Coordinates of N, CA, C and O in Angstrom, one line a residue:
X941 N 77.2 -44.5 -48.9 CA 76.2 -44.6 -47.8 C 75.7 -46.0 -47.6 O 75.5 -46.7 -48.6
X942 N 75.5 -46.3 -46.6 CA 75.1 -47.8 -46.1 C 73.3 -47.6 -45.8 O 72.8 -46.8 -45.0
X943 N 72.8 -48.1 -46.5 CA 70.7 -48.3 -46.3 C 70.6 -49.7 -46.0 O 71.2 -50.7 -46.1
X944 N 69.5 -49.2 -45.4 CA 69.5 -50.4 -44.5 C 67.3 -50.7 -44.0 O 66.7 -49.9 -43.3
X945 N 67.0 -51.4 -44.4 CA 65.5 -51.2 -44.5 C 64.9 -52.5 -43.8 O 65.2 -53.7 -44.0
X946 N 63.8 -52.0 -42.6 CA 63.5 -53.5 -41.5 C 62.5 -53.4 -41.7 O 61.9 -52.3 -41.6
X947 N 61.6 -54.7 -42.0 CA 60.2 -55.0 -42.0 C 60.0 -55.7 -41.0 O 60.7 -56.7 -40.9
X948 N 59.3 -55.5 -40.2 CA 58.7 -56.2 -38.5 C 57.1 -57.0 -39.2 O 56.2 -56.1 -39.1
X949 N 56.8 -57.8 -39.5 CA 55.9 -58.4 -39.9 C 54.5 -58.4 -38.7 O 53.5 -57.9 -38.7
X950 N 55.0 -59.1 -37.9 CA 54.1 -58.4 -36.7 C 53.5 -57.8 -36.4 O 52.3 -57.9 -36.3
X951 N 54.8 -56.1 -35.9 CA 54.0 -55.0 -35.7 C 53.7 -54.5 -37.3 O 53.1 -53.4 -37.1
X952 N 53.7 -54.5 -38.4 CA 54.0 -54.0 -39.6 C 55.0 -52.7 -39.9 O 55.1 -51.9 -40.9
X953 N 55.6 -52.7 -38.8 CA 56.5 -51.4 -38.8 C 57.7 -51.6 -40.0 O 58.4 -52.6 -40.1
X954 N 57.8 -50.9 -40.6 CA 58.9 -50.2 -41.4 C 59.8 -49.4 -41.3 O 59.4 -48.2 -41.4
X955 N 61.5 -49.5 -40.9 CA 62.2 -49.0 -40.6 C 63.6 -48.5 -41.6 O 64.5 -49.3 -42.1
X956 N 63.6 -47.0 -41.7 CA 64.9 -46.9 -42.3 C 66.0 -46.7 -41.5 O 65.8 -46.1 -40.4
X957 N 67.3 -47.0 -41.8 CA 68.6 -46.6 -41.6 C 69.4 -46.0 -42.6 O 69.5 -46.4 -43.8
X958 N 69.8 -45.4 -42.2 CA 71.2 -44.5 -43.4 C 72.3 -44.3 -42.3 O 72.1 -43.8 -41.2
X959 N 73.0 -44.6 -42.7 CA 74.5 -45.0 -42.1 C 74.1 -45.5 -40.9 O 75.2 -45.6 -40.3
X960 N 73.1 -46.1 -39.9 CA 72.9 -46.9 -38.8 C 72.6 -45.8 -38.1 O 73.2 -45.5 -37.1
X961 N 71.9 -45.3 -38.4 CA 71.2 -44.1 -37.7 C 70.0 -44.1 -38.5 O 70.1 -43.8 -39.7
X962 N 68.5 -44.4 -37.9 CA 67.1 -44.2 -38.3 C 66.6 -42.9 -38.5 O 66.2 -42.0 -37.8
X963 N 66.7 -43.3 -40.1 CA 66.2 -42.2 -40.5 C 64.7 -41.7 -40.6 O 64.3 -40.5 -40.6
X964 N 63.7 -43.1 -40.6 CA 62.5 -43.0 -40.8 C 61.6 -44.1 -40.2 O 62.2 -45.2 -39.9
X965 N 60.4 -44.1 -40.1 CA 59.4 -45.5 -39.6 C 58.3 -44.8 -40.3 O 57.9 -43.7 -40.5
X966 N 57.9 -46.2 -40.6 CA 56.4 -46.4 -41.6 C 55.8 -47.1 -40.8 O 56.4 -47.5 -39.8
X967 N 54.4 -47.6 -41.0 CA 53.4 -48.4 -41.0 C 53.2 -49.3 -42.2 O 52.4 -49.0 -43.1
X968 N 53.9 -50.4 -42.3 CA 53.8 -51.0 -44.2 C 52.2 -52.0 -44.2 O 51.4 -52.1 -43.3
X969 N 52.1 -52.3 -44.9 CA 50.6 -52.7 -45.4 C 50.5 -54.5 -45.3 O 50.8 -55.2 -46.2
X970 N 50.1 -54.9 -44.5 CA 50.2 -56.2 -43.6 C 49.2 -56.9 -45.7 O 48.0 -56.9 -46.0
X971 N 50.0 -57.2 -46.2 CA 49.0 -58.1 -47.0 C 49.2 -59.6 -47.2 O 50.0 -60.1 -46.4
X972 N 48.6 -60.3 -47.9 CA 48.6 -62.0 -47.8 C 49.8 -62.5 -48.5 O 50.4 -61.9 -49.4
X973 N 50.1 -63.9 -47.8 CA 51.6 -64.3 -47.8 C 51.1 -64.4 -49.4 O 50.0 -64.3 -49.9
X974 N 52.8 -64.6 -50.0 CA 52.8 -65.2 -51.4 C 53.9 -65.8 -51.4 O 54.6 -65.7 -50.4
X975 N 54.4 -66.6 -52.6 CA 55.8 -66.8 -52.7 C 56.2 -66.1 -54.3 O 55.7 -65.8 -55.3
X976 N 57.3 -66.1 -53.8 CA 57.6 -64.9 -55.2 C 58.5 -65.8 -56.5 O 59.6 -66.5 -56.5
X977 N 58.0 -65.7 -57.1 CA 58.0 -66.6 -58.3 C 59.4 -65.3 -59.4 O 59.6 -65.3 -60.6
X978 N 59.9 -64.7 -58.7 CA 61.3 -64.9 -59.6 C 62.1 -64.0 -58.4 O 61.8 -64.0 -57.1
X979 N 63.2 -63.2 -59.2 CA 64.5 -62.8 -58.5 C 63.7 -61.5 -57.7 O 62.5 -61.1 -57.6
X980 N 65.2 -61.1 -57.2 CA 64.8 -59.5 -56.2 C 65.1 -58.7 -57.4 O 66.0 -59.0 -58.2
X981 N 64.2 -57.5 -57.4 CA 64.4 -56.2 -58.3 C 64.8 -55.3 -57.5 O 64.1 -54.9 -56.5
X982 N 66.1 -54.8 -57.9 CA 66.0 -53.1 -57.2 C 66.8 -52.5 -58.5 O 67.5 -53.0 -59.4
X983 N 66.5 -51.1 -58.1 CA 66.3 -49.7 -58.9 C 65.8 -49.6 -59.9 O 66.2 -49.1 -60.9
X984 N 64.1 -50.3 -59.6 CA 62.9 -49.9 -60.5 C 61.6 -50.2 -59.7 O 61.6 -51.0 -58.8
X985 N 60.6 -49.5 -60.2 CA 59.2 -49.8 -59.6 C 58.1 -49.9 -59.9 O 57.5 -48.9 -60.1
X986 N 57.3 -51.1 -60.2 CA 56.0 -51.4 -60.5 C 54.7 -50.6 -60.8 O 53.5 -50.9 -60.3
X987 N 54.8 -50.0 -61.3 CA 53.3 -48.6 -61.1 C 52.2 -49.4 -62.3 O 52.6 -49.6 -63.4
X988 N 51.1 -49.7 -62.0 CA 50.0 -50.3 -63.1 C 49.9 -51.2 -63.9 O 49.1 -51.4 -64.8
X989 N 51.3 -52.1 -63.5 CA 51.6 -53.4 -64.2 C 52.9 -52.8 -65.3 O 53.1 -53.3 -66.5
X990 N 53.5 -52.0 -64.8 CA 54.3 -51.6 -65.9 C 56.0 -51.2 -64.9 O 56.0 -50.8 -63.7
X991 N 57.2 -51.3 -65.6 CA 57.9 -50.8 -64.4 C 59.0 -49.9 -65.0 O 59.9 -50.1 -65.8
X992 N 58.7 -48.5 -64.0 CA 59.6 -47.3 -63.8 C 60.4 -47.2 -63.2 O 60.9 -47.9 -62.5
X993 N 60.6 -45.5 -63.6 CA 61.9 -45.3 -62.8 C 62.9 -46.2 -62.3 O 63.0 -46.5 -61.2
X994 N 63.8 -46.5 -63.4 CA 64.9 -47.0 -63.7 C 66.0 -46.4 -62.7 O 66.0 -45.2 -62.9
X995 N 67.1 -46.7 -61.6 CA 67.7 -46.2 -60.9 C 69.0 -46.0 -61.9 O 69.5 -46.9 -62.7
X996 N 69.3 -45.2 -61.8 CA 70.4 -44.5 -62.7 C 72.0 -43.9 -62.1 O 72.8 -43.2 -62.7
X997 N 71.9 -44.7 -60.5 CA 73.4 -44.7 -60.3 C 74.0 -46.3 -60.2 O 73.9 -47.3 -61.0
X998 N 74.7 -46.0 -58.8 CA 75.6 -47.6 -59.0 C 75.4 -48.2 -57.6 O 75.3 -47.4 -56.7
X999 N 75.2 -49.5 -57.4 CA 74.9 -50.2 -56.5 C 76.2 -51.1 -56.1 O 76.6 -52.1 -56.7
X1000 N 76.7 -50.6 -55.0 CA 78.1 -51.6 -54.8 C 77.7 -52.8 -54.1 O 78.7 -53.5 -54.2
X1001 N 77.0 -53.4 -53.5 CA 76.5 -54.6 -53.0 C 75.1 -54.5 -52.0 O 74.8 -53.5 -51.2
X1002 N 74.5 -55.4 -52.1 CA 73.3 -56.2 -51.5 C 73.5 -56.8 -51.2 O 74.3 -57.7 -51.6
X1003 N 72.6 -56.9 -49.5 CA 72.7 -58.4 -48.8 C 71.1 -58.3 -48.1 O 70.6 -57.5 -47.4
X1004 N 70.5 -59.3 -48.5 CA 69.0 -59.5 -47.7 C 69.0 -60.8 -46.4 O 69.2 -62.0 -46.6
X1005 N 68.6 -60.3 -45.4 CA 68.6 -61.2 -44.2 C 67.2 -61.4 -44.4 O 66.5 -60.5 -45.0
X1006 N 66.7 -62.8 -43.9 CA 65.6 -62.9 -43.0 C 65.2 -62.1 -41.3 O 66.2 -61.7 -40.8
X1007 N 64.4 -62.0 -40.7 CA 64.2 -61.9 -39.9 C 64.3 -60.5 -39.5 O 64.7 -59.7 -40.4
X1008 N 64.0 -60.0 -38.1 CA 64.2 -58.4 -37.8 C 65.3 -58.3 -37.2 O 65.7 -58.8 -36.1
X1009 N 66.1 -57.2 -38.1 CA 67.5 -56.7 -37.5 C 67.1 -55.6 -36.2 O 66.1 -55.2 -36.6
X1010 N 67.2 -55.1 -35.2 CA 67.2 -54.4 -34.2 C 69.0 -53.3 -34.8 O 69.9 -53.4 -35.7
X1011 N 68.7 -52.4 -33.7 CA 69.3 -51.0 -33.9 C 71.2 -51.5 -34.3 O 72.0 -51.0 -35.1
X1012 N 71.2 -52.5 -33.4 CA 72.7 -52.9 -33.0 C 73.1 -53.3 -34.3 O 73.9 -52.7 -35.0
X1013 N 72.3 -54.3 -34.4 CA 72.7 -55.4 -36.0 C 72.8 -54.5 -37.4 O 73.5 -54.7 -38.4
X1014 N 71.9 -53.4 -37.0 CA 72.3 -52.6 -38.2 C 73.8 -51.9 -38.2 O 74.8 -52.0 -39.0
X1015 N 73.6 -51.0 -36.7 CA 75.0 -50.5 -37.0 C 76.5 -51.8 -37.2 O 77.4 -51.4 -37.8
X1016 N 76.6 -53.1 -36.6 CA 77.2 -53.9 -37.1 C 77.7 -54.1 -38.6 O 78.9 -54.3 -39.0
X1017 N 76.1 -54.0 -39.7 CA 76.4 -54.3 -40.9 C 76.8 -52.9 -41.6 O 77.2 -53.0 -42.8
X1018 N 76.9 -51.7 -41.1 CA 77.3 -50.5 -41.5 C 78.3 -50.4 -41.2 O 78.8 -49.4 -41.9
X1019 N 79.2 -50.9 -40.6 CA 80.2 -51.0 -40.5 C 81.5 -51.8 -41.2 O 82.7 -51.9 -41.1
X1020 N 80.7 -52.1 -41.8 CA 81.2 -52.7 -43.7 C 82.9 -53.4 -43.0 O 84.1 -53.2 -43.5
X1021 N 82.6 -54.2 -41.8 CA 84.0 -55.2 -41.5 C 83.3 -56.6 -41.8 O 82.1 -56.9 -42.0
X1022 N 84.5 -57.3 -41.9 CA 83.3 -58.7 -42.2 C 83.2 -59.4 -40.4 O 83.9 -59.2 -39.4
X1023 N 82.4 -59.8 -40.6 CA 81.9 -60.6 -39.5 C 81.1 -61.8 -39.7 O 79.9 -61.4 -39.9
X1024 N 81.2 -62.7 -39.7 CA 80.6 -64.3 -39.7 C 79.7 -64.5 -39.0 O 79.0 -65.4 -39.3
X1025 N 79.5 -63.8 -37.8 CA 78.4 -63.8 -37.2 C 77.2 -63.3 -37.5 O 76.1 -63.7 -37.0
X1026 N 77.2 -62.3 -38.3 CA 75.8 -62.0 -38.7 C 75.3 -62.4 -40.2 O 74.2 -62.1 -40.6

């Protein structure tokens, strides 16, 4: 399955995709810039300064864009061809 997750900084909207089809929208939590002082974590989560829930399958690749993908760009990248343009 291809996920695919859009933060609109802006409006604070939060957007899922699963296979390039939206699955969900949030309202995410507008808080103050920072800069992040190490790597990206995924398949674990932060709770009280401590971190859980360990993800316990397999991750075949990651790609983080800047900026806000719209409907198109998603289905593009679900479509797992290469393309140099995006």
């Amino acid at each position: 399955q291809h996920l695919a997750v859009v933060y609109n900084a802006f409006t604070d909207e939060v957007r899922l995709y699963v296979d390039a089809q939206l699955a969900a929208t949030a309202t995410g939590v507008r808080g103050a810039a920072w800069a992040a002082g190490g790597g990206l974590q995924l398949g674990r989560a932060l709770v009280d300064g401590a971190w859980v829930d360990p993800f316990s399958g397999v991750i075949d690749d990651v790609r983080v864009y800047s900026g806000v993908a719209d409907a198109s760009t998603v289905a593009q990248l679900a479509a797992m061809q290469e393309d140099p343009t995006l």
